[in-house]
Each structure stands twice: as structure tokens, then as C-alpha cells.
Short mmCIF file of C-alpha atoms in Angstrom, two decimals:
data_model
loop_
_atom_site.label_atom_id
_atom_site.label_comp_id
_atom_site.label_asym_id
_atom_site.label_seq_id
_atom_site.Cartn_x
_atom_site.Cartn_y
_atom_site.Cartn_z
CA MET A 1174 -13.67 -18.11 -11.50
CA ALA A 1175 -16.02 -16.50 -13.99
CA GLU A 1176 -15.02 -16.39 -17.66
CA GLU A 1177 -15.73 -12.66 -17.61
CA THR A 1178 -13.04 -12.13 -14.95
CA ILE A 1179 -10.53 -14.22 -16.92
CA GLU A 1180 -11.21 -12.13 -20.01
CA LYS A 1181 -10.78 -8.88 -18.06
CA VAL A 1182 -7.38 -10.07 -16.80
CA ARG A 1183 -6.34 -10.96 -20.37
CA THR A 1184 -7.44 -7.53 -21.62
CA ILE A 1185 -5.54 -5.78 -18.84
CA LYS A 1186 -2.36 -7.72 -19.57
CA ARG A 1187 -2.64 -6.81 -23.26
CA GLN A 1188 -2.85 -3.16 -22.22
CA PHE A 1189 0.43 -3.56 -20.29
CA HIS A 1190 2.21 -4.14 -23.59
CA LEU A 1191 1.04 -0.74 -24.86
CA TYR A 1192 2.75 1.09 -21.98
CA MET A 1193 5.70 -1.25 -21.44
CA ASP A 1194 8.89 0.55 -20.33
CA GLY A 1195 11.90 -1.72 -20.62
CA VAL A 1196 14.27 0.93 -19.24
CA ALA A 1197 12.23 1.32 -16.04
CA SER A 1198 11.91 -2.46 -15.69
CA ALA A 1199 15.68 -2.94 -16.14
CA SER A 1200 16.40 -0.15 -13.65
CA MET A 1201 14.23 -1.85 -11.02
CA ARG A 1202 16.02 -5.16 -11.59
CA GLU A 1203 19.41 -3.45 -11.23
CA LYS A 1204 18.24 -2.02 -7.88
CA GLY A 1205 17.32 -5.52 -6.70
CA VAL A 1206 13.55 -5.19 -7.15
CA GLU A 1207 12.56 -8.59 -8.52
CA TYR A 1208 9.15 -9.58 -9.82
CA LYS A 1209 8.15 -12.66 -11.80
CA VAL A 1210 7.18 -10.26 -14.61
CA ASN A 1211 7.69 -6.49 -14.63
CA TRP A 1212 6.55 -4.36 -17.55
CA GLY A 1213 7.92 -1.18 -15.95
CA LEU A 1214 4.62 0.69 -16.26
CA LYS A 1215 4.42 4.12 -14.69
CA ILE A 1216 1.78 4.63 -12.03
CA GLN A 1217 -0.19 7.09 -14.20
CA HIS A 1218 -0.62 4.36 -16.84
CA LEU A 1219 -1.84 1.92 -14.21
CA LYS A 1220 -4.31 4.52 -12.92
CA GLN A 1221 -5.51 5.03 -16.48
CA ILE A 1222 -6.09 1.29 -16.91
CA ALA A 1223 -7.83 1.08 -13.52
CA SER A 1224 -10.18 3.91 -14.50
CA ASP A 1225 -11.71 1.63 -17.16
CA TYR A 1226 -13.02 -0.74 -14.46
CA ASP A 1227 -15.35 -0.57 -11.48
CA LYS A 1228 -14.14 -1.83 -8.11
CA ASP A 1229 -14.35 -5.61 -8.43
CA TYR A 1230 -13.45 -8.16 -5.74
CA GLU A 1231 -13.02 -11.12 -8.12
CA LEU A 1232 -10.93 -9.13 -10.60
CA ALA A 1233 -8.69 -7.69 -7.88
CA ALA A 1234 -8.19 -11.11 -6.27
CA GLU A 1235 -7.27 -12.66 -9.61
CA LEU A 1236 -4.87 -9.83 -10.46
CA TRP A 1237 -3.18 -10.23 -7.07
CA LYS A 1238 -2.60 -13.94 -7.72
CA SER A 1239 -0.79 -13.12 -10.95
CA ASN A 1240 2.37 -12.21 -9.00
CA THR A 1241 3.49 -9.45 -11.34
CA ARG A 1242 4.23 -5.89 -10.29
CA GLU A 1243 1.56 -4.24 -12.41
CA CYS A 1244 -1.14 -6.80 -11.55
CA LYS A 1245 -0.50 -6.40 -7.82
CA ILE A 1246 -0.66 -2.59 -8.01
CA LEU A 1247 -3.89 -2.75 -10.05
CA ALA A 1248 -5.33 -5.20 -7.52
CA THR A 1249 -4.85 -2.60 -4.77
CA MET A 1250 -6.65 -0.03 -6.93
CA LEU A 1251 -9.58 -2.27 -7.88
CA MET A 1252 -10.31 -4.11 -4.61
CA PRO A 1253 -13.42 -2.63 -2.95
CA PRO A 1254 -12.23 -1.61 0.56
CA GLU A 1255 -15.55 -2.58 2.14
CA LYS A 1256 -15.12 -6.15 0.79
CA PHE A 1257 -11.50 -6.53 1.91
CA PRO A 1258 -11.66 -8.54 5.15
CA GLN A 1259 -8.94 -8.55 7.77
CA ASP A 1260 -7.83 -12.12 7.00
CA LEU A 1261 -7.36 -11.30 3.31
CA ALA A 1262 -5.47 -8.11 4.21
CA GLN A 1263 -3.18 -10.22 6.38
CA LEU A 1264 -2.63 -12.69 3.53
CA TRP A 1265 -1.84 -9.92 1.04
CA ILE A 1266 0.69 -8.27 3.35
CA GLU A 1267 2.35 -11.64 3.95
CA GLN A 1268 2.60 -12.09 0.17
CA THR A 1269 4.03 -8.59 -0.34
CA THR A 1270 7.76 -8.73 -1.01
CA THR A 1271 8.69 -5.17 -2.01
CA PRO A 1272 8.38 -1.77 -0.33
CA GLU A 1273 6.76 -0.42 -3.49
CA ILE A 1274 3.82 -2.83 -3.32
CA ALA A 1275 3.51 -2.24 0.45
CA GLN A 1276 3.20 1.51 -0.19
CA TYR A 1277 0.54 1.06 -2.88
CA LEU A 1278 -1.35 -1.45 -0.74
CA ALA A 1279 -1.54 1.18 2.03
CA PHE A 1280 -2.23 4.14 -0.27
CA TYR A 1281 -4.87 2.70 -2.58
CA LEU A 1282 -6.57 0.19 -0.31
CA MET A 1283 -5.69 -0.30 3.35
CA GLN A 1284 -6.33 3.25 4.57
CA TYR A 1285 -9.94 2.93 3.36
CA THR A 1286 -10.76 -0.39 5.08
CA ALA A 1287 -12.70 -0.79 8.32
CA ASP A 1288 -9.75 -2.54 9.98
CA ALA A 1289 -7.10 -0.07 8.78
CA ALA A 1290 -5.96 1.26 12.16
CA SER A 1291 -5.92 -2.05 14.04
CA LEU A 1292 -3.96 -3.80 11.27
CA ALA A 1293 -1.59 -0.86 10.87
CA PHE A 1294 -0.73 -0.95 14.57
CA GLN A 1295 -0.08 -4.70 14.36
CA TRP A 1296 2.18 -4.18 11.36
CA ILE A 1297 4.26 -1.33 12.78
CA ALA A 1298 5.05 -3.61 15.73
CA SER A 1299 6.19 -6.38 13.40
CA ILE A 1300 9.85 -7.25 12.82
CA ASN A 1301 9.02 -7.50 9.11
CA ASP A 1302 10.15 -4.33 7.27
CA ILE A 1303 7.49 -4.69 4.55
CA GLN A 1304 4.70 -4.92 7.12
CA GLN A 1305 6.11 -1.89 8.95
CA ILE A 1306 6.16 0.14 5.71
CA CYS A 1307 2.54 -0.75 4.98
CA GLY A 1308 1.52 -0.03 8.57
CA TYR A 1309 3.16 3.40 8.73
CA ASN A 1310 1.84 4.36 5.30
CA THR A 1311 -1.67 3.22 6.25
CA LEU A 1312 -1.56 5.39 9.38
CA SER A 1313 -0.20 8.31 7.33
CA GLY A 1314 -3.20 7.92 5.03
CA LEU A 1315 -5.61 7.90 7.97
CA PHE A 1316 -4.01 11.06 9.39
CA SER A 1317 -4.25 12.72 5.96
CA GLN A 1318 -7.99 12.02 6.13
CA GLY A 1319 -8.06 13.87 9.48
CA LYS A 1320 -8.54 10.75 11.60
CA GLN A 1321 -7.02 11.12 15.05
CA PRO A 1322 -5.59 8.28 17.12
CA ALA A 1323 -6.51 7.63 20.72
CA VAL A 1324 -3.87 8.82 23.21
CA ARG A 1325 -2.70 5.27 23.92
CA ASP A 1326 -2.39 4.52 20.19
CA MET A 1327 -0.55 7.80 19.59
CA ASN A 1328 1.97 6.99 22.33
CA GLU A 1329 2.51 3.51 20.87
CA LEU A 1330 2.98 4.97 17.40
CA ILE A 1331 5.54 7.50 18.62
CA ASP A 1332 7.48 4.82 20.52
CA GLN A 1333 7.49 2.44 17.54
CA ALA A 1334 8.39 5.17 15.03
CA LEU A 1335 11.27 6.51 17.14
CA ALA A 1336 12.64 2.99 17.54
CA CYS A 1337 12.27 2.27 13.82
CA ARG A 1338 13.31 5.64 12.32
CA SER A 1339 12.59 4.51 8.76
CA HIS A 1340 11.44 6.97 6.11
CA ALA A 1341 7.88 5.63 6.41
CA ALA A 1342 7.96 6.00 10.22
CA ILE A 1343 9.25 9.58 10.15
CA ASN A 1344 6.77 10.52 7.43
CA CYS A 1345 4.00 9.06 9.60
CA LEU A 1346 5.11 11.21 12.57
CA ASN A 1347 5.04 14.27 10.30
CA LYS A 1348 1.46 13.41 9.24
CA LEU A 1349 0.52 12.95 12.90
CA ALA A 1350 2.05 16.33 13.76
CA SER A 1351 0.04 17.99 10.98
CA LEU A 1352 -3.28 17.04 12.64
CA SER A 1353 -3.19 19.94 15.12
CA GLU A 1354 -0.90 22.21 17.11
CA GLU A 1355 -1.28 19.85 20.07
CA HIS A 1356 -0.18 16.86 17.98
CA GLU A 1357 2.72 18.89 16.62
CA ARG A 1358 3.83 19.75 20.15
CA ILE A 1359 3.64 16.11 21.28
CA VAL A 1360 5.69 14.88 18.31
CA GLU A 1361 8.28 17.67 18.71
CA ASN A 1362 8.68 16.86 22.43
CA ALA A 1363 9.13 13.16 21.62
CA LEU A 1364 11.73 13.93 18.98
CA ARG A 1365 13.54 16.33 21.29
CA SER A 1366 13.74 13.68 24.01
CA VAL A 1367 15.46 11.30 21.58
CA ILE A 1368 17.79 13.82 19.98
CA GLY A 1369 18.67 15.35 23.32
#
């Protein structure tokens, strides 16, 4: 790894101390959200730190390895989507242990990758809750961009979401329904058939 990347990581970690929030960190621990290190930084502070850097594969990869909450979130913000291959995306989701990181991985990175839809559909079919959260949030992001699923994919999504019924799954159905009146009708009919 380049010395320049190591120095950037050191600088970023020093910045964490400026925004450290012990109350937020303690609150997360009390709720069972465990990280090796957690400075409790708010997302706006992380976005501010990220704005000082260009997208950088090496920096993002090194931050991800750090296994701290703030480093992982920054990694999702700084990884160039076009340089984030499917095998690395699979590794990152396997190393994701909290719903929070899964949401940021989807929001800041996955929805902008070339393999977003295919990976998201794999993940929503997984028995792993974290992968499901990332999958549904990635699809929600794609729908927010106006991207429409093929009919077969839409039917699979509806089936998976109705079986799962998590917050991420229901939110994803709402995003799907917002694409058009036709999508809204399809989602409403599916929900009606389940509710009775």
C-alpha cells in the first residue's frame, strides 16, 4: 500500500477525534450495535470529511479493512462505483455485520455500480438479514433513480418482499409503486392479496 494512502487514513482518523460523540457511541453499544471502535460520528460529519477527498479505490479499501464504524461508512462514500467489482461487493457484504453499514453500503455505493440489480436480487433471496437489507435498499435506490425492473424481476421482488415484510422490504415496495400508476396498481394488488 502506498505511503500516501496510509497518511490519508491517519489524517482521517485524527479528524474523527474532532467530531467524536461519546453519547451516541454509548447509545449504539446499549442497543447492541458493536464495532471494534466507534467514535459516534454523525453522518453529516462523515460527509464533510469525505468531501475533502476524491473517490479513491485504495483509500476506500484501506478504510474498509479498518473495521470501525466510521471507516466503513467513509469507505462506502469514497469507493468509485465503476471500480467496485462484483466479487469485492460480495466480500464487503459478507463482512458487513450491522444493518446501519448495510444501508450505507447500498445508499452511497451499491446503487451506482454496474452489477447493482443482479447483486440486489441475489441478496434479497438470501437468508442473511444484513444481505437482505442491503439488497432491498439497493433496489430502492435504483427505483429512486427511475430505473424500472423487468416484469420477471418485479414479480420476484414482490414475492420476496411480501415473504420478508421487513422495513427495508416494505420501503422497497413503496419505491417500486412510486415509479408509475401501473407499478402502484401492481403493488397494491399484491398487498391486497396478502392482507385479504
